[in-house]
Short mmCIF file of C-alpha atoms in Angstrom, two decimals:
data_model
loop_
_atom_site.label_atom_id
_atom_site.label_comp_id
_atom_site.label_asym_id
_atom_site.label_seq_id
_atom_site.Cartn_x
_atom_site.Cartn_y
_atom_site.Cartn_z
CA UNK A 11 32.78 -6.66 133.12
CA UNK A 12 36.26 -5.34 134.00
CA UNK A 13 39.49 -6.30 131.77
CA UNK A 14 40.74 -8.20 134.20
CA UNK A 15 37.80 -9.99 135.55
CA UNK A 16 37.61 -13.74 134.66
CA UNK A 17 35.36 -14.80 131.59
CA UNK A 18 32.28 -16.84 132.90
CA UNK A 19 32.57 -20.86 133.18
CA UNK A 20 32.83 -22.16 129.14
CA UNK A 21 30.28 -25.46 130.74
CA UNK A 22 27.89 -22.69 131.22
CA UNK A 23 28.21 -20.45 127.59
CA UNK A 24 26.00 -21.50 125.34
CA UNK A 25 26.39 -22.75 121.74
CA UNK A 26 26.13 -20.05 119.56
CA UNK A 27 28.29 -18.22 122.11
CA UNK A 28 31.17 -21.14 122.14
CA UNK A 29 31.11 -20.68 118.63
CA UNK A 30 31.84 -17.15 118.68
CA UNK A 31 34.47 -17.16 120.56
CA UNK A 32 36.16 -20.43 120.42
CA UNK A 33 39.39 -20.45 118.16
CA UNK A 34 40.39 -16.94 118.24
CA UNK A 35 42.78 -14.29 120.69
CA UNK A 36 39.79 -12.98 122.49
CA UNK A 37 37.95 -9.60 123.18
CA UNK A 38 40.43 -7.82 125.33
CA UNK A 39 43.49 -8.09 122.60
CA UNK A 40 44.52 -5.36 120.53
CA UNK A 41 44.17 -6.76 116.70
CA UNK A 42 41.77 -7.76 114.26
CA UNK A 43 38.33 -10.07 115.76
CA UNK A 44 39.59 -13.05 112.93
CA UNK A 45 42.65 -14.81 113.03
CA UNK A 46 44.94 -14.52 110.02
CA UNK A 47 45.72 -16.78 107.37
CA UNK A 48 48.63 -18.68 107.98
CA UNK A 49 50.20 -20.40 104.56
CA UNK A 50 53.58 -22.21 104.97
CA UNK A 51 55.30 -25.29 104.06
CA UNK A 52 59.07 -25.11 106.22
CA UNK A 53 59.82 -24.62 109.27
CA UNK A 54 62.54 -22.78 110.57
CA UNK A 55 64.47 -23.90 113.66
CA UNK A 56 66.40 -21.78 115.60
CA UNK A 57 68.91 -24.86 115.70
CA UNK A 58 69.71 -28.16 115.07
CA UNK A 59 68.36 -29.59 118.72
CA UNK A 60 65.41 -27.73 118.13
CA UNK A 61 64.41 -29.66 115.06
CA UNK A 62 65.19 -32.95 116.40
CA UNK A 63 63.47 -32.32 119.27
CA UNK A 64 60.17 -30.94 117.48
CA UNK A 65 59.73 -34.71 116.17
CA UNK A 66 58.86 -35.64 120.02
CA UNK A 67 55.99 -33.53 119.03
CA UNK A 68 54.57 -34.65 116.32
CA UNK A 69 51.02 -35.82 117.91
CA UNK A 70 50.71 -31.82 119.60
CA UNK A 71 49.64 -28.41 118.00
CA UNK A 72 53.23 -27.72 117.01
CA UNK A 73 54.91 -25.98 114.44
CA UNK A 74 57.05 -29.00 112.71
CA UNK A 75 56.35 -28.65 108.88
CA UNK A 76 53.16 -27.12 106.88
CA UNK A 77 51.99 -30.70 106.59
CA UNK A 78 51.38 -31.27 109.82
CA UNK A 79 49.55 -28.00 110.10
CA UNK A 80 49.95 -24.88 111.67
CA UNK A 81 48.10 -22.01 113.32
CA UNK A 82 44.82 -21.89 111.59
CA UNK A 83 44.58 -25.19 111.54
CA UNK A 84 44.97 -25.74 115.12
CA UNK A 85 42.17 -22.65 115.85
CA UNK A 86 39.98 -25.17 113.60
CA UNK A 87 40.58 -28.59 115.06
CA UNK A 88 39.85 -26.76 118.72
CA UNK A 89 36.21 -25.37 117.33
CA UNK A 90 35.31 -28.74 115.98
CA UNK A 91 36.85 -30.56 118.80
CA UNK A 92 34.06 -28.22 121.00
CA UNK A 93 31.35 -28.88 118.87
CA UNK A 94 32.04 -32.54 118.75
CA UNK A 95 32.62 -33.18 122.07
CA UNK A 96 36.32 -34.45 121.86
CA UNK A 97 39.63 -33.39 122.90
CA UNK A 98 41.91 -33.71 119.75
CA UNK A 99 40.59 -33.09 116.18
CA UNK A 100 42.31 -33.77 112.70
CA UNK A 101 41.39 -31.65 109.71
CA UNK A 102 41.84 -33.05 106.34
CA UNK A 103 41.13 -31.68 102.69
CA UNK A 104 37.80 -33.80 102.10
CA UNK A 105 34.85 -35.08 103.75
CA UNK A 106 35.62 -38.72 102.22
CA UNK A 107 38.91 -38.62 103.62
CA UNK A 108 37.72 -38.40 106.91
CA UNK A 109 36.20 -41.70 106.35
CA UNK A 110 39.16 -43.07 104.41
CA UNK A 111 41.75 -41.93 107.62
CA UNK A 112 40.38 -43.69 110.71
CA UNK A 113 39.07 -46.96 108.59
CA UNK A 114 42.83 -47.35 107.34
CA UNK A 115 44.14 -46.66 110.68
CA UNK A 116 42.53 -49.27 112.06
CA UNK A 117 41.77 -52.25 109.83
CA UNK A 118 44.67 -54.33 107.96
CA UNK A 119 44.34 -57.34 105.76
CA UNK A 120 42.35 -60.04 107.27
CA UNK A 121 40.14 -57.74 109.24
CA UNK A 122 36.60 -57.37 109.31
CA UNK A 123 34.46 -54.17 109.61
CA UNK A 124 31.03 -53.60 109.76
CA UNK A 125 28.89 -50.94 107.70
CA UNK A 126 25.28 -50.17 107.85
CA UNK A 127 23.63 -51.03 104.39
CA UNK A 128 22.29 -47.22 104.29
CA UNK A 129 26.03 -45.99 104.35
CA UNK A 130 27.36 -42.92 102.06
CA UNK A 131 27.59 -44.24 98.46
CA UNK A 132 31.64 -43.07 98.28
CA UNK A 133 32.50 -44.67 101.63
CA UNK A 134 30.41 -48.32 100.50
CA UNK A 135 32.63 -48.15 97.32
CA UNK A 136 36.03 -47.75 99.78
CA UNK A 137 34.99 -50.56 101.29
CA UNK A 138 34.08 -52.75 97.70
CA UNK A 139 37.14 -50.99 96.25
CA UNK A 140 40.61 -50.56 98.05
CA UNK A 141 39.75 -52.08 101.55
CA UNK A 142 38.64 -55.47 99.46
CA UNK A 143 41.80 -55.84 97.48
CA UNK A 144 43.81 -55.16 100.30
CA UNK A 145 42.33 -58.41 101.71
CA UNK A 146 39.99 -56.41 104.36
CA UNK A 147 36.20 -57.95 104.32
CA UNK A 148 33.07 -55.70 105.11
CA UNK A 149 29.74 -56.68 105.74
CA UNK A 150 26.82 -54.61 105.67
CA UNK A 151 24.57 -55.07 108.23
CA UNK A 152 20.85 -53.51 108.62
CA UNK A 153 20.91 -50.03 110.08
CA UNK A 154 18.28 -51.02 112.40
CA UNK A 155 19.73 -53.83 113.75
CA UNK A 156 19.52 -53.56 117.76
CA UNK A 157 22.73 -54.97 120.03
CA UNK A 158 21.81 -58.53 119.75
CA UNK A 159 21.76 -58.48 115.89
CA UNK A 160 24.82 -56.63 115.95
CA UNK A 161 26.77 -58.94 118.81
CA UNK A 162 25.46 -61.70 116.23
CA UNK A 163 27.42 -59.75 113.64
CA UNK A 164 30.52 -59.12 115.16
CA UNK A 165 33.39 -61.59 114.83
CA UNK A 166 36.89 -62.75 116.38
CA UNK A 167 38.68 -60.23 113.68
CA UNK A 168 35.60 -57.25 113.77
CA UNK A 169 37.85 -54.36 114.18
CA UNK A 170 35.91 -51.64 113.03
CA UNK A 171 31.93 -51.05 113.45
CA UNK A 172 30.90 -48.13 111.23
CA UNK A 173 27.43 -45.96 111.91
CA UNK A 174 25.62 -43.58 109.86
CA UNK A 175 22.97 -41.87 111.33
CA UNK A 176 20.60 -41.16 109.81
CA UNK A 177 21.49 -43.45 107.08
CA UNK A 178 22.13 -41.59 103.36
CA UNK A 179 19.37 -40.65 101.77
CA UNK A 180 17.24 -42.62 103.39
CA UNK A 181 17.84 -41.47 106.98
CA UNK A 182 17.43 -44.62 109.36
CA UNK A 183 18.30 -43.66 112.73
CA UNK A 184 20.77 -46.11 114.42
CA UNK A 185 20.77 -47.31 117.67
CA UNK A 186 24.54 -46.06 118.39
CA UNK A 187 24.86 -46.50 122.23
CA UNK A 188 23.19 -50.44 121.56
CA UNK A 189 25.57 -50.86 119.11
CA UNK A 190 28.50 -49.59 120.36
CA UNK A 191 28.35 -51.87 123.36
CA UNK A 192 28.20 -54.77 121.27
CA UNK A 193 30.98 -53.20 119.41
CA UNK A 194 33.20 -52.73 122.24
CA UNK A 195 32.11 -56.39 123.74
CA UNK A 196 33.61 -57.54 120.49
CA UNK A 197 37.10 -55.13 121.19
CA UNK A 198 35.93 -53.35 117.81
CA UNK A 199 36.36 -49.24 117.27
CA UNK A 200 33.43 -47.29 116.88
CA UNK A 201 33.81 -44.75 113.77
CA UNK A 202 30.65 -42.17 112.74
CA UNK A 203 30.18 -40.47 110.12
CA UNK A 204 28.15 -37.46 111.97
CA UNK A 205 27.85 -35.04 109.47
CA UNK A 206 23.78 -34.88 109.88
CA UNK A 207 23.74 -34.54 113.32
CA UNK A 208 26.76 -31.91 113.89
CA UNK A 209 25.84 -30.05 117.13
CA UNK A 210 22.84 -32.16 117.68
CA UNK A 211 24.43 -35.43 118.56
CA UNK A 212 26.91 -36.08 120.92
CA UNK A 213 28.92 -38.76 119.99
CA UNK A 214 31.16 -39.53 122.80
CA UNK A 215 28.62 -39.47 124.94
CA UNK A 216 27.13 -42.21 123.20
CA UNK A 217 29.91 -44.80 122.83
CA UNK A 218 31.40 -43.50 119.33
CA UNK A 219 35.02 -43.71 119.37
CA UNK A 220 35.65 -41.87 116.38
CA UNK A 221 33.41 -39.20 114.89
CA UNK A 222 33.35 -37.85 111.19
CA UNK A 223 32.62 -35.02 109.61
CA UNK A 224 32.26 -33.44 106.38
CA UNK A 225 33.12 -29.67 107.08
CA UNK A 226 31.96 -29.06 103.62
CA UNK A 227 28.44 -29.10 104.62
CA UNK A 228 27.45 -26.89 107.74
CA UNK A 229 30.55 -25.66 108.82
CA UNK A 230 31.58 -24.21 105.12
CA UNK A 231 27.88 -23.44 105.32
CA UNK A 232 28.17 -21.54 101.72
CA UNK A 233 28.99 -24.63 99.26
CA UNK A 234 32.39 -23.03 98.73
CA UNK A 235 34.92 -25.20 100.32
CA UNK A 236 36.08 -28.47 100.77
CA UNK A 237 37.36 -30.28 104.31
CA UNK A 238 36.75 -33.07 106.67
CA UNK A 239 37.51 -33.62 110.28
CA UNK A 240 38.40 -36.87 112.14
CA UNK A 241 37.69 -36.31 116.50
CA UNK A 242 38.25 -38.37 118.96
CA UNK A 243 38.54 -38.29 123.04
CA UNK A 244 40.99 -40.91 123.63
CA UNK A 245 44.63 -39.73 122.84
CA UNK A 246 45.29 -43.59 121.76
CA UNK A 247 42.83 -42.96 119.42
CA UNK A 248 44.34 -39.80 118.18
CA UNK A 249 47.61 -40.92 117.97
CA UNK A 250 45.87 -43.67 115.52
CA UNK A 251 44.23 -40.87 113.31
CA UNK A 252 46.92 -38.74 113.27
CA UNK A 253 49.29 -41.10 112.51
CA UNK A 254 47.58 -42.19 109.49
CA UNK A 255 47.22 -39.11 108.62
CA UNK A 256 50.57 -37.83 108.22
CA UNK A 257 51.54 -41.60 106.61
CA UNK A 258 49.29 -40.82 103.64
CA UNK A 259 49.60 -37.44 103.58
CA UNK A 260 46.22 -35.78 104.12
CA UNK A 261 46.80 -31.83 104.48
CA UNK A 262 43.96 -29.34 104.41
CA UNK A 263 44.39 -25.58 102.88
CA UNK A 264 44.81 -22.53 105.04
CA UNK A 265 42.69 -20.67 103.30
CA UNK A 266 39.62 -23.32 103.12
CA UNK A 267 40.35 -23.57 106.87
CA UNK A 268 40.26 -20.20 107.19
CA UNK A 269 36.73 -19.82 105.78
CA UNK A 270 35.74 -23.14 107.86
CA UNK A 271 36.60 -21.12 111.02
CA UNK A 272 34.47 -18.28 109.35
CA UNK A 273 31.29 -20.61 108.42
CA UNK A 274 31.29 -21.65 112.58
CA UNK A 275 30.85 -18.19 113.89
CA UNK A 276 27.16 -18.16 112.45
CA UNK A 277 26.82 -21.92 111.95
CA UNK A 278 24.40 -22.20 114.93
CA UNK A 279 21.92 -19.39 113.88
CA UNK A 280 21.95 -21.41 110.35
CA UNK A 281 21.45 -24.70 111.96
CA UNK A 282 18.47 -23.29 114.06
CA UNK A 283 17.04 -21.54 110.77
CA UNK A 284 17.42 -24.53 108.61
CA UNK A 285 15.99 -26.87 110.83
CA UNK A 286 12.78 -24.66 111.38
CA UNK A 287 12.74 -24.05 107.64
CA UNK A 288 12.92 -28.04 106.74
CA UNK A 289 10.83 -29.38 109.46
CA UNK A 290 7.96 -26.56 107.62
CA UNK A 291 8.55 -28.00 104.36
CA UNK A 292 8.64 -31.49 105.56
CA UNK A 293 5.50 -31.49 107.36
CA UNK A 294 4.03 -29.64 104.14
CA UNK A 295 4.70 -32.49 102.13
CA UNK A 296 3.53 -35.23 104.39
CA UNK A 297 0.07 -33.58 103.48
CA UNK A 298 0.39 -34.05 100.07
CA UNK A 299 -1.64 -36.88 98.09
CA UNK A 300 1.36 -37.43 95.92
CA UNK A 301 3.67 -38.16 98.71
CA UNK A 302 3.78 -42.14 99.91
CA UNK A 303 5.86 -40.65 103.21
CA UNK A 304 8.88 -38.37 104.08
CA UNK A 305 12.01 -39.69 105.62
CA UNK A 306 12.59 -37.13 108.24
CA UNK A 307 13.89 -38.18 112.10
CA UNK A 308 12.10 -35.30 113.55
CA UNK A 309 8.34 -36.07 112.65
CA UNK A 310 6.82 -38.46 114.86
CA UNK A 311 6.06 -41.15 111.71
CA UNK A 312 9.61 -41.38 110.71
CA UNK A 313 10.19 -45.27 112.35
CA UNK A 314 12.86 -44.13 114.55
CA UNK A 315 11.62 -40.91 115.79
CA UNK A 316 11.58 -42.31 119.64
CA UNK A 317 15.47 -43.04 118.82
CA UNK A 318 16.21 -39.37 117.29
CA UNK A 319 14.24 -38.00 120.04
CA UNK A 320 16.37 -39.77 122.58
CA UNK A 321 19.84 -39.08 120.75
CA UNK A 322 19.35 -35.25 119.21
CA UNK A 323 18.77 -31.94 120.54
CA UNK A 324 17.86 -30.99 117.10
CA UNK A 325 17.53 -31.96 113.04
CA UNK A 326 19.73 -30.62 110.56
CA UNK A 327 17.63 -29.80 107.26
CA UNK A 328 18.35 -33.06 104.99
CA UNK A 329 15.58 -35.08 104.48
CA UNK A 330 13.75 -37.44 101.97
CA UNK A 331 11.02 -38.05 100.54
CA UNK A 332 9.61 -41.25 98.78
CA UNK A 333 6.52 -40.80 96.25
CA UNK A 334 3.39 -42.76 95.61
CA UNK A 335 4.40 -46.02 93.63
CA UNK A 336 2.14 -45.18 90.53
CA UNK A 337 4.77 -42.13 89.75
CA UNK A 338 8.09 -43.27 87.88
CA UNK A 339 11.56 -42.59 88.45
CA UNK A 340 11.03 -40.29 84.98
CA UNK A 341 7.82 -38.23 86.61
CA UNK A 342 10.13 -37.32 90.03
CA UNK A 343 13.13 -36.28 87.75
CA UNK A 344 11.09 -34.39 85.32
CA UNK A 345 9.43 -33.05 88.97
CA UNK A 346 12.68 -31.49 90.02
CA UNK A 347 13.90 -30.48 86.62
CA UNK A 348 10.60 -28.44 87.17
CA UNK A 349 11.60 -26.36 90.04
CA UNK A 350 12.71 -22.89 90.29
CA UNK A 351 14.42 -22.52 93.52
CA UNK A 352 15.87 -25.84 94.08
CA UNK A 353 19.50 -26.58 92.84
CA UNK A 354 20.49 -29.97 91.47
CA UNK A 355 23.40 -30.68 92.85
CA UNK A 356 25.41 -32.82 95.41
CA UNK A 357 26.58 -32.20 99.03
CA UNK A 358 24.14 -29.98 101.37
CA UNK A 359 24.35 -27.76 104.21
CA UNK A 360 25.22 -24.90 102.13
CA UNK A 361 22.55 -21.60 102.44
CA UNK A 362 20.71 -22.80 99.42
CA UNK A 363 17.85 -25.27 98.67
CA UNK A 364 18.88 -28.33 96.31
CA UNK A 365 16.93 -31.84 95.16
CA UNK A 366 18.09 -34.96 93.82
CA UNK A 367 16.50 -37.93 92.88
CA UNK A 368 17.59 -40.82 94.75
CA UNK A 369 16.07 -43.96 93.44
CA UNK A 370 18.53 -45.70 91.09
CA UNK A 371 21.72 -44.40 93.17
CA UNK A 372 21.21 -46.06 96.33
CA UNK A 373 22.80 -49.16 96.55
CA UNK A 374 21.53 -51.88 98.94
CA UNK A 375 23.10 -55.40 99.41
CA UNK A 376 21.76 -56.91 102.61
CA UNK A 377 17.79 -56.80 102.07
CA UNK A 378 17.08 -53.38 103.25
CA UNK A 379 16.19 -51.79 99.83
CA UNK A 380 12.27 -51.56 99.87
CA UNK A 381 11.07 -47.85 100.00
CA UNK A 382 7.50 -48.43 98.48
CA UNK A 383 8.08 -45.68 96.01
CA UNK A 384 10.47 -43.23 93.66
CA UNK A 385 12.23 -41.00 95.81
CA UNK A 386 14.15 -38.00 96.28
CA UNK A 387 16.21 -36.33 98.26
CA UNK A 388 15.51 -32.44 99.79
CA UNK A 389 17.97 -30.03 101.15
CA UNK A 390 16.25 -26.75 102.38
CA UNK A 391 18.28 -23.96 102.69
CA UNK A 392 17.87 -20.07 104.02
CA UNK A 393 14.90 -19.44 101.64
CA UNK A 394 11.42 -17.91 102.56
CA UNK A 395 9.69 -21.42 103.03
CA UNK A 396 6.51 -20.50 102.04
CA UNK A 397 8.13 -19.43 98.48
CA UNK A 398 9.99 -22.79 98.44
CA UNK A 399 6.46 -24.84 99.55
CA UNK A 400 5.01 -22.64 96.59
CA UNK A 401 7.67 -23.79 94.33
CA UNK A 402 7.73 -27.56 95.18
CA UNK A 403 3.12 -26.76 94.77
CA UNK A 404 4.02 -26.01 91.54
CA UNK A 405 5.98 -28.98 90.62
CA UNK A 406 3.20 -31.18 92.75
CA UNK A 407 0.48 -30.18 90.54
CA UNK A 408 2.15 -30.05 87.38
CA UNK A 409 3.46 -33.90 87.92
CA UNK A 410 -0.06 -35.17 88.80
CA UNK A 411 -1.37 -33.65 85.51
CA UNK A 412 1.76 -35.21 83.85
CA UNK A 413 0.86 -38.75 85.02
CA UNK A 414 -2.57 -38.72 84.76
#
């Protein structure tokens, strides 16, 4: 292609090529591929009108004071703005303060929200926590619940109707486009935490009006940082998130941006690996006589596959699996203690494999607790997976000689 000839239409690039070259000068500059690192905290102005007039700009990619962000930051918030879907993107220093942001932008004492029961253990205790004292009431509502359960839900001061899907740990796919037209009947703000489905779910195009993610996971992609992002496609919106943001203060490091920015530019080839690798190890263990069933979207006897079929273009590798009811929570644990290969650890998305028994640190509150079985939760990671189906064999047949 010549230097000067124009790039091909970005509707027409493909993923993995978006995220290559999204966020960064270009191929025909003279300079390193990466962006640098930029660290600050003030700003200089070049005079006194120039400083009062940067406040007018206080919602834009503009240089006002290190809190607000600067240059990597902005190369950041435009790849995850393309990935999500959205126009505007806010980075913050946590995946739970992406939740934390958008609920306390929108919901002040004597408002309601809405929460699916299978919600994120640190965002259920936000609600039971600070939102509660501050006089805000949640109610948890069954992730399946279809638009007339959730229009019977709603209420005169619903503000906010949160989705998770799939739910944590237990992965229930919602119905988000039925429930975010009951939502939106109600004049209610869709927020998402869309961690799972990064890439593979579109949220805007299916009524979310705020999407969440925990950068920590697939983006970081090597369990070495710590972010969140907050995206949304109405500048009201944004002005709401970003608002709130700057009141309490959220900032994200340069330098955990920076490697953000780096996790993206292979974050697609990971996702497609990952998602081949789990789906192999899923379907492995739905063969097993110990299993009772795996909680995985993407095989056809998960309950909502016809729903994550619909929604997705794809699975990310997070999945669970519940046992058969004559093992104990002790014979799972003792199960993973057992494993070679497998991490125990929290968060996911990283390269590496990791398990975790759930049962016993999912809390349920309105009636949809009943899994038939201990369980546990699987990450897989960039492993061989025939050497992590061997390992999780091993574990399999040294647990049934435990128990019997």
């Amino acid at each position: 292609m010549p230097d000067d000839a124009p790039p091909p239409a970005q509707k027409q690039q493909g993923f993995a090529t978006r995220m290559s070259h999204c966020g960064r000068a270009g191929t025909r500059v003279h300079g390193f591929v990466n962006p640098p690192v930029h660290r600050g905290s003030t700003v200089l102005y070049p005079d006194c009108a120039g400083r009062i007039g940067a406040a007018k700009r206080r919602f834009d990619q503009y240089l006002t004071y290190g809190t607000q962000g600067g240059p990597t930051h902005y190369a950041l918030e435009d790849m995850v703005a393309e990935v999500e879907g959205g126009t505007r993107c806010l980075i913050v220093g946590t995946g739970l303060a992406a939740v934390v942001v958008p609920m306390l932008a929108y919901l002040k004492a004597g408002d309601h929200c809405l929460v699916p029961d299978s919600v994120y253990g640190p965002t259920r205790n936000l609600c039971d926590t600070l939102l509660k004292g501050w006089g805000i009431e949640t109610t948890y509502y069954d992730p399946t619940v279809d638009e007339a359960g959730m229009r019977g839900l709603t209420r005169a001061n619903t503000r906010v109707v949160f989705v998770e899907s799939p739910g944590s740990h237990t992965f229930e796919v919602q119905d988000v486009p039925a429930i975010a037209r009951a939502a939106h009947a109600a004049g209610a703000k869709v927020l998402m935490d869309n961690t799972w489905g990064i890439h593979h779910f579109q949220p805007f195009r299916h009524g979310v009006d705020v999407s969440i993610q925990a950068l920590t996971k697939y983006v970081g992609g090597h369990s070495d940082i710590l972010l969140g992002s907050v995206t949304v496609q109405d500048e009201e919106d944004w002005k709401a998130v970003r608002g709130a943001a700057s009141t309490l203060g959220q900032y994200a490091s340069p330098d955990d941006v920076w490697l953000a920015l780096r996790g993206l530019r292979t974050m697609a080839v990971r996702l497609e690996r990952q998602e081949a690798n789990g789906l192999e190890v899923a379907r492995w263990l739905e063969g097993r006589p110990e299993v009772l069933k795996v909680m995985h979207p993407a095989l056809p006897g998960h309950p909502q596959h016809h729903l994550w079929k619909r929604d997705f273009t794809g699975a990310c590798s997070l999945f669970g699996v519940v046992f058969q009811p004559r093992f104990s929570i002790e014979d799972v644990t003792r199960f993973i203690d057992g494993l070679c290969l497998f991490g125990i650890g929290a968060s996911w998305g990283g390269y590496e494999s990791l398990a975790l028994p759930t049962t016993g640190f999912v809390t349920r509150t309105a009636g949809t607790g009943a899994f038939g079985g201990p369980m546990a939760r699987l990450h897989i990671g960039l492993e061989e997976p025939a050497d992590l189906i061997a390992d999780l064999e091993q574990g399999l047949v040294r647990l049934a000689v435990v128990t019997s």
